[in-house]
PDB file of C-alpha atoms in Angstrom:
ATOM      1  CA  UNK S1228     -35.421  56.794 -21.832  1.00 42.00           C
ATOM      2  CA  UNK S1229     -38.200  59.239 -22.000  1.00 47.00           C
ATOM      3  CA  UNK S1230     -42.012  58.448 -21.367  1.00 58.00           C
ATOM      4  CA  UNK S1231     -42.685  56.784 -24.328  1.00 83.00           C
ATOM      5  CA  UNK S1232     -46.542  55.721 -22.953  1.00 94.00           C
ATOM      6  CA  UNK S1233     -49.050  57.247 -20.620  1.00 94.00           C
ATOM      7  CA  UNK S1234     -51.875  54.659 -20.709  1.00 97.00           C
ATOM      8  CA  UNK S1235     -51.010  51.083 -20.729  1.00 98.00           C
ATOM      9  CA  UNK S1236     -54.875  48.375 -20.986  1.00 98.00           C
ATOM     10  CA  UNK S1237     -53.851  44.873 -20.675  1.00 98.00           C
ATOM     11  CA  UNK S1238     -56.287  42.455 -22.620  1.00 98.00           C
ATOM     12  CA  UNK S1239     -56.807  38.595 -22.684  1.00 97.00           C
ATOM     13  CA  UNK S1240     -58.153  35.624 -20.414  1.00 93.00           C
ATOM     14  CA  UNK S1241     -56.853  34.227 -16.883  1.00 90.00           C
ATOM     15  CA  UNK S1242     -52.901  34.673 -17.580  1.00 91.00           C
ATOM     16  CA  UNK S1243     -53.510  38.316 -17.742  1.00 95.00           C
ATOM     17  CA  UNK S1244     -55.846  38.592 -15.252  1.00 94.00           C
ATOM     18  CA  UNK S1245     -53.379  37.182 -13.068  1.00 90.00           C
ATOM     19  CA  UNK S1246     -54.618  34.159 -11.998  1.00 86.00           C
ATOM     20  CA  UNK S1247     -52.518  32.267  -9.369  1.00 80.00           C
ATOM     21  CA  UNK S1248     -50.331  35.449  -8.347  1.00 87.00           C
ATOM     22  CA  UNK S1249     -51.640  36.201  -5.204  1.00 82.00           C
ATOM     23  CA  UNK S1250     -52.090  40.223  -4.383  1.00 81.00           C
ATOM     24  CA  UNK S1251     -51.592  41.556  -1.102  1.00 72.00           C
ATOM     25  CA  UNK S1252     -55.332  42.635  -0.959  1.00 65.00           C
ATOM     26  CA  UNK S1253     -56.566  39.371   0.337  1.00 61.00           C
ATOM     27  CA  UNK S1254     -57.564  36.220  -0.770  1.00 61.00           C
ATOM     28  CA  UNK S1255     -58.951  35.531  -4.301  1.00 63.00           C
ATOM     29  CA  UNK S1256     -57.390  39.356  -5.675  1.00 76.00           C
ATOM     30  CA  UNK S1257     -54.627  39.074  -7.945  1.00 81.00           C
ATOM     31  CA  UNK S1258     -51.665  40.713  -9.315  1.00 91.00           C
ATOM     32  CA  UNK S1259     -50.168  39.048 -12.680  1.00 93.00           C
ATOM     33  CA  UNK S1260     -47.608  39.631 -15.281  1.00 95.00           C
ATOM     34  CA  UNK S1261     -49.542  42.805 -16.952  1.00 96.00           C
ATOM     35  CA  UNK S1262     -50.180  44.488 -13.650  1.00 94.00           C
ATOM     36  CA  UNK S1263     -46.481  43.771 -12.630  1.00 94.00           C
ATOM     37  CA  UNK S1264     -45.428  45.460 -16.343  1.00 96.00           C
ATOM     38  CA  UNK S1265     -47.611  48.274 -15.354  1.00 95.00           C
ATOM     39  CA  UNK S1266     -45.509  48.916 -12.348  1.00 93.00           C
ATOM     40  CA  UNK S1267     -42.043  48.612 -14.408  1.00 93.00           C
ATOM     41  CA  UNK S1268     -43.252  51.327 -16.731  1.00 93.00           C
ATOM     42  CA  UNK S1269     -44.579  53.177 -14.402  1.00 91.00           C
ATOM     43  CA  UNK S1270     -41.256  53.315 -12.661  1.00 88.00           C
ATOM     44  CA  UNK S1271     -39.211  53.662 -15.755  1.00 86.00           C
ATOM     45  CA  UNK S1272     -41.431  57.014 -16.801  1.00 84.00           C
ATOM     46  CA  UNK S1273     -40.594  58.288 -13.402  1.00 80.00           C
ATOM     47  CA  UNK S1274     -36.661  57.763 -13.589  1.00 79.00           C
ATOM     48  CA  UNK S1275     -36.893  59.755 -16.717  1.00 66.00           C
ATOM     49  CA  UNK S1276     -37.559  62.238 -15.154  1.00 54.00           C
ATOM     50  CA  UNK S1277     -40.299  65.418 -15.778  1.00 53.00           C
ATOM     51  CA  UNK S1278     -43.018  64.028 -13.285  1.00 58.00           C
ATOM     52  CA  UNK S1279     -44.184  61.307 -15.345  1.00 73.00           C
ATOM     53  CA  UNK S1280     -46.666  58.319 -14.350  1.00 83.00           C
ATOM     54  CA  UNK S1281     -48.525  55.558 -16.154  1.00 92.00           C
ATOM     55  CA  UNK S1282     -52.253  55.132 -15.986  1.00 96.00           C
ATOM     56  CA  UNK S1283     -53.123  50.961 -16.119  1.00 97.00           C
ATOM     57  CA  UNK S1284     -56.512  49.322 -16.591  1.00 98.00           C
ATOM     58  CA  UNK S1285     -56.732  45.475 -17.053  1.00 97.00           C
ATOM     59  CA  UNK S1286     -59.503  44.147 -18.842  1.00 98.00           C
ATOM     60  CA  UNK S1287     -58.761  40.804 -19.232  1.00 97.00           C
ATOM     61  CA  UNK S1288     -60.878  38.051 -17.900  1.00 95.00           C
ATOM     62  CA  UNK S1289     -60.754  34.101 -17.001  1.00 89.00           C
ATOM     63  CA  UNK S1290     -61.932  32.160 -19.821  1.00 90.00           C
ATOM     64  CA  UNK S1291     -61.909  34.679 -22.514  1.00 94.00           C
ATOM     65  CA  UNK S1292     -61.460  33.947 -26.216  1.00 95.00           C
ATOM     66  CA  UNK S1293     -60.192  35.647 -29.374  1.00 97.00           C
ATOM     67  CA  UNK S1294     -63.869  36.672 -30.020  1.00 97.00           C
ATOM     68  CA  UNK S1295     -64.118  38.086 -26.664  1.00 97.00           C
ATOM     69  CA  UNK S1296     -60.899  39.884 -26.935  1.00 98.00           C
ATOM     70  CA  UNK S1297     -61.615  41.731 -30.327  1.00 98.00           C
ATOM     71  CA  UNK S1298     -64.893  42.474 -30.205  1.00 98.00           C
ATOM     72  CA  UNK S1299     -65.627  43.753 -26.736  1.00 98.00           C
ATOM     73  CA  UNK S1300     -61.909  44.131 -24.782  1.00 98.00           C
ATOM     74  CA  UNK S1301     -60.171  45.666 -27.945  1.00 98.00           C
ATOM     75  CA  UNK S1302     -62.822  48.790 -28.701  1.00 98.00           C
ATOM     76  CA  UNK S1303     -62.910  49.389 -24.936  1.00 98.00           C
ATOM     77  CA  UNK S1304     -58.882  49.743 -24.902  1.00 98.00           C
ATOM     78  CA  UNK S1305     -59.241  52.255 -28.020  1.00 98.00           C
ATOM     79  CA  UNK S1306     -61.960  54.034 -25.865  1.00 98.00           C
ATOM     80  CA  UNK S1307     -60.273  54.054 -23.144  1.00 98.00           C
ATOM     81  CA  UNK S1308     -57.204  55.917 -24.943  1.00 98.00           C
ATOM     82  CA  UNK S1309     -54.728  53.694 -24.472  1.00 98.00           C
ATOM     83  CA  UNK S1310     -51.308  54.413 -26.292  1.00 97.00           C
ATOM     84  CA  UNK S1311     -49.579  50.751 -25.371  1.00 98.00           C
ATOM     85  CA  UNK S1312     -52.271  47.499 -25.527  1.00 98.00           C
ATOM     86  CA  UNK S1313     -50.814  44.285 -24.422  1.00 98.00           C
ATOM     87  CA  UNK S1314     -52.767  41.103 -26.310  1.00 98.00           C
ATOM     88  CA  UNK S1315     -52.245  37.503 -24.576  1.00 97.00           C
ATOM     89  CA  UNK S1316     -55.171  35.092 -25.742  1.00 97.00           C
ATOM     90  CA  UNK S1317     -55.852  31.722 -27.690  1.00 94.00           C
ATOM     91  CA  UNK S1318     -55.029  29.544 -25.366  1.00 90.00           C
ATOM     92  CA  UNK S1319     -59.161  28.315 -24.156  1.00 90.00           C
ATOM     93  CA  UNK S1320     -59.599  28.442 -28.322  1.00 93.00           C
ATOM     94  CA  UNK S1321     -56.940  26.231 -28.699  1.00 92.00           C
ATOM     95  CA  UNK S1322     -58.481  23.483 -26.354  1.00 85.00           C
ATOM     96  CA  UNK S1323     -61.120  23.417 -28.253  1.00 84.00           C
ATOM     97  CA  UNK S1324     -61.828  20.127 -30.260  1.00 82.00           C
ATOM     98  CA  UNK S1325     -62.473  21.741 -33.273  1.00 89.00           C
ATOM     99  CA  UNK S1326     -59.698  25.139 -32.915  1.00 93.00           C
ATOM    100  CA  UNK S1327     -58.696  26.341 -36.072  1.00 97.00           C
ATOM    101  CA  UNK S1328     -55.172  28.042 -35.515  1.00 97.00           C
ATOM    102  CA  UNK S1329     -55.738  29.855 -38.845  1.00 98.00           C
ATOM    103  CA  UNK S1330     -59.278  31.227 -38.767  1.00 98.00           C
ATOM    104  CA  UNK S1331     -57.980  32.593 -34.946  1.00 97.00           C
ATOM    105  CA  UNK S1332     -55.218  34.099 -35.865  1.00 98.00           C
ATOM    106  CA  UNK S1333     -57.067  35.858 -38.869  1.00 98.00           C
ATOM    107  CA  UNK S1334     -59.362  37.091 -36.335  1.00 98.00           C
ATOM    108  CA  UNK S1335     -56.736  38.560 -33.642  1.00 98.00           C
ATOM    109  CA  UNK S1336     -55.353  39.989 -36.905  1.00 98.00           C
ATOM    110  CA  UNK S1337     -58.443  42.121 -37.257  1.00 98.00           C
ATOM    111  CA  UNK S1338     -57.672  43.765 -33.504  1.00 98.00           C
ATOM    112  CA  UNK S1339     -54.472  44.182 -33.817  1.00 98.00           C
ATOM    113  CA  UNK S1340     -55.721  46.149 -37.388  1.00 98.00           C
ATOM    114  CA  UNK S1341     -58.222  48.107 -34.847  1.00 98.00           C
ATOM    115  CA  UNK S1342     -55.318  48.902 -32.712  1.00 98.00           C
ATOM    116  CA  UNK S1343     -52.953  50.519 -35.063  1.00 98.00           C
ATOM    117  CA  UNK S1344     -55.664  52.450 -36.781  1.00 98.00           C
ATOM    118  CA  UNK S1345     -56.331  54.128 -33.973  1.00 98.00           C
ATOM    119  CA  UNK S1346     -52.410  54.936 -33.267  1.00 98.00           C
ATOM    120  CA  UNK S1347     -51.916  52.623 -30.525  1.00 98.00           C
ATOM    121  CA  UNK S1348     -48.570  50.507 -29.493  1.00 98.00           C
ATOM    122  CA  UNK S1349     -49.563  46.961 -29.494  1.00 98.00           C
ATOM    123  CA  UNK S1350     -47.163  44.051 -26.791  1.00 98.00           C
ATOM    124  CA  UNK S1351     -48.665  40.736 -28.852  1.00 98.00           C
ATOM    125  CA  UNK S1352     -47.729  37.925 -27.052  1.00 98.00           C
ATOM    126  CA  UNK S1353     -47.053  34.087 -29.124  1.00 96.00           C
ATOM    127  CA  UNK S1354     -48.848  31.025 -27.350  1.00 92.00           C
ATOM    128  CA  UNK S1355     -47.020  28.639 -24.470  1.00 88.00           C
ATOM    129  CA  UNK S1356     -45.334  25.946 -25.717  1.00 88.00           C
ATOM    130  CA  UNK S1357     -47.739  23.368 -24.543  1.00 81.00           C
ATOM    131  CA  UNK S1358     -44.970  20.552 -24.223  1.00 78.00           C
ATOM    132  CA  UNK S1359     -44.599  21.392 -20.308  1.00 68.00           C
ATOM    133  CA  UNK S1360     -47.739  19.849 -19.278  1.00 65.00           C
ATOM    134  CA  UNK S1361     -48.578  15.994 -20.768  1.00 61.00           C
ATOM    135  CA  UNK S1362     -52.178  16.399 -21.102  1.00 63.00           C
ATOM    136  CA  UNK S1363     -51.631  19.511 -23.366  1.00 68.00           C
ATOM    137  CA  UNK S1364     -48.819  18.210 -25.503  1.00 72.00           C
ATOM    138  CA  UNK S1365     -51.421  16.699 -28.107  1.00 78.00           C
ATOM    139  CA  UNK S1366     -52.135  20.534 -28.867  1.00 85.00           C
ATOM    140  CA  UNK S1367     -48.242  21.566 -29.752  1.00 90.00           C
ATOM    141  CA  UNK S1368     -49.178  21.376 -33.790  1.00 92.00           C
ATOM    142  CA  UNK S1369     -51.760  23.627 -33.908  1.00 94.00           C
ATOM    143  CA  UNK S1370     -50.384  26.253 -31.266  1.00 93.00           C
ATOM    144  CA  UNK S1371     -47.241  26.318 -33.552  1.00 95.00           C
ATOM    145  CA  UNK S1372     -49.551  26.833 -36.347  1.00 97.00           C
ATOM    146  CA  UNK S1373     -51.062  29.867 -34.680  1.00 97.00           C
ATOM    147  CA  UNK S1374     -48.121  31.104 -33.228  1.00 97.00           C
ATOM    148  CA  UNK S1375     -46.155  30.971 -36.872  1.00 97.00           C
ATOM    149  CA  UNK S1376     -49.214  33.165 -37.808  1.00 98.00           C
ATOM    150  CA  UNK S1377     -48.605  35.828 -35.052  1.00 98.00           C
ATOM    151  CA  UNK S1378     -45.005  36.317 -36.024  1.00 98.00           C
ATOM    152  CA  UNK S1379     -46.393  37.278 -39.510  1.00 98.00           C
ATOM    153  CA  UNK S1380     -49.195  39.984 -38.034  1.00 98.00           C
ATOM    154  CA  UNK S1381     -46.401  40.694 -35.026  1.00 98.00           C
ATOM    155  CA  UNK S1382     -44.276  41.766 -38.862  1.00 98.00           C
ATOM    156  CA  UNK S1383     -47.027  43.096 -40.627  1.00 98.00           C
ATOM    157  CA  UNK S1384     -48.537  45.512 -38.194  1.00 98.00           C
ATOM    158  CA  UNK S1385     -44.946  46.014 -36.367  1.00 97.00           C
ATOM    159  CA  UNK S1386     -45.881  45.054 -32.632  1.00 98.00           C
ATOM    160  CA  UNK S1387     -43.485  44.453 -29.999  1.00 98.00           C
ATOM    161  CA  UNK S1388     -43.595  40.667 -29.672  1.00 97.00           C
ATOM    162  CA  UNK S1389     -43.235  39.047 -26.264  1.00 97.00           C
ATOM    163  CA  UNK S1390     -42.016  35.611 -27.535  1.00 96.00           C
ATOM    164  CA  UNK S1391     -43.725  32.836 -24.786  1.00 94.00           C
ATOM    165  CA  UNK S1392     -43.235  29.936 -26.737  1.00 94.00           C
ATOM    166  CA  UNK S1393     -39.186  30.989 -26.538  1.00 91.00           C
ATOM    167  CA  UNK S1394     -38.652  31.494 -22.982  1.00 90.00           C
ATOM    168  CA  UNK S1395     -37.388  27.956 -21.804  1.00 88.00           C
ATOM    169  CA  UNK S1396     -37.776  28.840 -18.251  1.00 89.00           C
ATOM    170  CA  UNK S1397     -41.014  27.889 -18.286  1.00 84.00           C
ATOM    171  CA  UNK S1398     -40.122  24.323 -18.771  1.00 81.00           C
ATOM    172  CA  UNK S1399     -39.066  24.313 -15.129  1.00 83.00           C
ATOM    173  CA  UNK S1400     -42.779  22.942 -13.253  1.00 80.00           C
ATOM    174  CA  UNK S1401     -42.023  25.312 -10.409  1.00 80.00           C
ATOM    175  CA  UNK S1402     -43.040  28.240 -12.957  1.00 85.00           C
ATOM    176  CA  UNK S1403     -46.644  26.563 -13.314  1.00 80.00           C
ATOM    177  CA  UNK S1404     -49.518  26.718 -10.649  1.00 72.00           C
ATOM    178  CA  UNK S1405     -50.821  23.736  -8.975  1.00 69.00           C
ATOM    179  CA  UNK S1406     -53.785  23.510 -11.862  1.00 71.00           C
ATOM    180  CA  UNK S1407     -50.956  23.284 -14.432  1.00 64.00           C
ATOM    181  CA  UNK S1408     -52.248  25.478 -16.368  1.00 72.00           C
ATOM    182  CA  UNK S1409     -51.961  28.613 -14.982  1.00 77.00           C
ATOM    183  CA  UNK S1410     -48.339  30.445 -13.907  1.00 87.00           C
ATOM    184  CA  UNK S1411     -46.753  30.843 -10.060  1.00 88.00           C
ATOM    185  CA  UNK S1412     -45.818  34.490  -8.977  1.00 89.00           C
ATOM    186  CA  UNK S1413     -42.371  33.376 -10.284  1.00 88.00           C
ATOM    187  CA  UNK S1414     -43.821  32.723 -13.371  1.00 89.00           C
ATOM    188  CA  UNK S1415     -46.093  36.052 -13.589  1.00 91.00           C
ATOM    189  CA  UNK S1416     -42.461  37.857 -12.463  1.00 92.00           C
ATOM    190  CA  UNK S1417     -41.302  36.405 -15.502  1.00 92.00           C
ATOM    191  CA  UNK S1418     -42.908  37.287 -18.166  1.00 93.00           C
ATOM    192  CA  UNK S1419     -43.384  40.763 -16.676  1.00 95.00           C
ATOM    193  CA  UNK S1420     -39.536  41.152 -16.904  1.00 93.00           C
ATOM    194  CA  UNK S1421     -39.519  39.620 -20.590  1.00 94.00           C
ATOM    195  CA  UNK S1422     -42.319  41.944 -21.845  1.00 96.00           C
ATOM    196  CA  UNK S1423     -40.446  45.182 -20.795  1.00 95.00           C
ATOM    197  CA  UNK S1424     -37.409  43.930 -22.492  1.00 94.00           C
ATOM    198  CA  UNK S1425     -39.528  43.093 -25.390  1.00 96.00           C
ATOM    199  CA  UNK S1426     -40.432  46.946 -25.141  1.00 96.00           C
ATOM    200  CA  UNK S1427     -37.053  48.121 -24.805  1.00 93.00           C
ATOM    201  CA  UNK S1428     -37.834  49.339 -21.281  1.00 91.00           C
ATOM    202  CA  UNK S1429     -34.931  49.279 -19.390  1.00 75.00           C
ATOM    203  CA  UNK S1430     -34.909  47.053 -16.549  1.00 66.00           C
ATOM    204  CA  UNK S1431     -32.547  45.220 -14.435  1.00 52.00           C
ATOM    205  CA  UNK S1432     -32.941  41.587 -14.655  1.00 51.00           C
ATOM    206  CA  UNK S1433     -31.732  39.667 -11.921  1.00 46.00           C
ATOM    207  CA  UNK S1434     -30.750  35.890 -12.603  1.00 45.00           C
ATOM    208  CA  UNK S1435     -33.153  33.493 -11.027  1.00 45.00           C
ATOM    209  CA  UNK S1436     -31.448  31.447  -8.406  1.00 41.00           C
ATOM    210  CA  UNK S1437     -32.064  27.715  -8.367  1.00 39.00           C
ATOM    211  CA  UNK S1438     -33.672  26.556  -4.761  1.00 38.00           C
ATOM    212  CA  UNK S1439     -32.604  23.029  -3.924  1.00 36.00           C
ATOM    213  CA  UNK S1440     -35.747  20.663  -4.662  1.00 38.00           C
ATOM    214  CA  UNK S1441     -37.538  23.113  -6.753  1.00 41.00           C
ATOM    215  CA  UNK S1442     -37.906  20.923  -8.920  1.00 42.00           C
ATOM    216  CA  UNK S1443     -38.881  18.080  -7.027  1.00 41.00           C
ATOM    217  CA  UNK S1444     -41.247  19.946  -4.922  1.00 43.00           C
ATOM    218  CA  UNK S1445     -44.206  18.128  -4.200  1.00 46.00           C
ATOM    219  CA  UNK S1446     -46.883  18.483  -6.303  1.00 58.00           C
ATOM    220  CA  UNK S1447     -50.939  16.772  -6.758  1.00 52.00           C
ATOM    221  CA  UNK S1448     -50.844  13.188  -8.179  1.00 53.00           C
ATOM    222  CA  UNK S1449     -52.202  12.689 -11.416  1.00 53.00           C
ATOM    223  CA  UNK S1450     -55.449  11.522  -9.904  1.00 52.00           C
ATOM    224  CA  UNK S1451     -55.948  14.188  -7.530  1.00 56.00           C
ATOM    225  CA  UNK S1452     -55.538  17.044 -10.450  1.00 44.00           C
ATOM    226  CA  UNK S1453     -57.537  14.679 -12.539  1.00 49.00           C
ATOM    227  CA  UNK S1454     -60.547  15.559 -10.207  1.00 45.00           C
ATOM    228  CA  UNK S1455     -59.598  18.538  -8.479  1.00 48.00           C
ATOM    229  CA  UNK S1456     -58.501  20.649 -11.718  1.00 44.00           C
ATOM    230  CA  UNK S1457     -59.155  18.585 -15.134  1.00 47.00           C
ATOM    231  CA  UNK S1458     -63.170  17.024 -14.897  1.00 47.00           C
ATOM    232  CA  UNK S1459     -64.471  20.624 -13.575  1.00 49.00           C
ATOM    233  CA  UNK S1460     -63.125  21.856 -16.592  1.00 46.00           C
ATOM    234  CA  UNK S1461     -63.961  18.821 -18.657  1.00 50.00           C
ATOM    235  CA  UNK S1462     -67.534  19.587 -17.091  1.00 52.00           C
ATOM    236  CA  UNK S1463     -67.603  23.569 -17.743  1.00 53.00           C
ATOM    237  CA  UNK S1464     -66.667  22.813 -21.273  1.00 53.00           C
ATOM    238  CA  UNK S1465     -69.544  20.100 -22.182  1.00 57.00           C
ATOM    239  CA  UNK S1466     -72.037  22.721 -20.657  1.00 56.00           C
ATOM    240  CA  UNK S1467     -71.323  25.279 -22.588  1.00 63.00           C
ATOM    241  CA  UNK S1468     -69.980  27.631 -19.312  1.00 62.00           C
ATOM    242  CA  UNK S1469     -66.897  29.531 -18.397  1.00 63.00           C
ATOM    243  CA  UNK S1470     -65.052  30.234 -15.311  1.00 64.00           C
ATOM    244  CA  UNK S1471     -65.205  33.629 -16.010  1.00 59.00           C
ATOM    245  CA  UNK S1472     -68.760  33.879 -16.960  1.00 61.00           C
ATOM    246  CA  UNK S1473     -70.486  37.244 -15.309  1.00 72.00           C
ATOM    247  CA  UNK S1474     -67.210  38.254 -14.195  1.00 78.00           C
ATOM    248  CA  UNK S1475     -65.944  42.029 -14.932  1.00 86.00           C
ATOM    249  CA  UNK S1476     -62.848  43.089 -14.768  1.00 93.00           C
ATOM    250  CA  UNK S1477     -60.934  43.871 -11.897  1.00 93.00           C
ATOM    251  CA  UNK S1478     -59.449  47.053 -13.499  1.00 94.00           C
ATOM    252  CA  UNK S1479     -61.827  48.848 -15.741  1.00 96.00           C
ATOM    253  CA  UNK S1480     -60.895  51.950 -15.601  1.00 96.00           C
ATOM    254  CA  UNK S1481     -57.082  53.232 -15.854  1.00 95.00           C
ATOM    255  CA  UNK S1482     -55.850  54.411 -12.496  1.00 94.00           C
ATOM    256  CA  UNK S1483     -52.404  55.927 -12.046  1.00 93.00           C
ATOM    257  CA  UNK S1484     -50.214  52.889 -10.994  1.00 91.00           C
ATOM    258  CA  UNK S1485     -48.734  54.763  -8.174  1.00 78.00           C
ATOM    259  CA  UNK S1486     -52.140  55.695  -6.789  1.00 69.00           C
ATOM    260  CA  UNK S1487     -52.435  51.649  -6.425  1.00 69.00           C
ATOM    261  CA  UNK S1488     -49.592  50.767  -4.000  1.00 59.00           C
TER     262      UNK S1488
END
């Protein structure tokens, strides 16, 4: 396969920032499913031979919304001159008491419009399916809702859909951080390996091997996460505040992937 793209900007909230998938930088720098992509492509454009390399900026950020994403993430990508844009976000409007699947997608829509104006490749990744943690099962209707309404912008605008609600791995709890909301290296490894397959990259998948007790492992009791993980965010949420409030993006500015290792 020849180079198909020579500047890949991630976009979206804590899942693409790569929350939970420890780097070997140090504590609290992380790595993630986008950065992990990065790396396949990059490696793919160099088996293909003629020199070629992939330049990578992630500009996604803990806590973002759609708003965030379009407005301010999605014009930076264009200006950056990326040629692929991968799009992972709804999940902290979802949570919302009053989320309107409809009126989000409708407004993801009008990136992914911004996007393909401006000749770029767009990865546009469905929601989770929700049904893998209790306390978020109550939102499985309206993240179907908004993920029906992706598939018809993902067939509209002809993206490259990475299909997360599909992938039935991440039913297994071992896939999911301690927080339960946010995804384990294996997880991040994942979805990096399902995104370049949704790209047509070739890549060599290697069957996950099932580790006696995984999924028994032990985990945080109920009440433990319940005040360690779930009345922070309870908290942040009647205040008005983010996680990621004041926080910049760890990759700004596209760097050659290989000049990163």
């Amino acid at each position: 396969m020849t180079n198909r793209w020579q500047r890949y900007v991630a976009v979206g909230d804590s899942i693409t920032e790569g929350f939970c998938d420890p780097a070997f930088d140090g504590p609290g720098v992380w790595l993630g499913w986008a950065d992990r992509l990065a790396a396949i492509l990059d490696g793919n454009a160099r088996i293909g031979g003629g020199g070629g390399s992939i330049d990578f900026a992630n500009l996604a950020v803990r806590g973002r919304r759609v708003s965030d994403v379009v407005h301010n993430q999605i014009p930076r990508a264009i200006e950056l001159g990326a040629d692929l844009v991968s799009i992972m976000v709804g999940g902290n409007d979802l949570m919302g008491a009053r989320a309107n699947p409809d009126a989000l997608a409708d407004e993801l829509e009008h990136g992914v419009k911004q996007l393909k104006t401006a000749g770029v490749d767009v990865l546009l990744a469905t929601s989770f399916d929700p049904q893998f943690a209790l306390f978020l099962k109550p939102l499985r209707g309206r993240s179907a809702v908004f993920n029906a309404n992706l598939w018809s912008i993902a067939r509209t605008h002809k993206t490259f859909t990475l299909d997360l609600w599909g992938i039935r791995e991440l039913q297994n709890r071992a896939m999911w951080a301690e927080d339960r909301v946010h995804l384990t290296s294996a997880g991040h490894q994942l979805l990096a390996r399902r995104a370049a397959h949704a790209l047509g990259v070739a890549y060599a998948e290697i069957p996950a091997t099932h580790t006696p007790g995984e999924d028994t492992a032990p985990r945080l009791s109920s009440l433990n996460w319940l005040h360690t993980y779930a009345l922070p965010w309870v908290g942040r949420r009647v205040r008005g505040v983010s996680a990621g409030d004041g926080m910049s993006p760890k990759l700004p500015v596209p760097m050659q992937v290989s000049a990163r290792r």
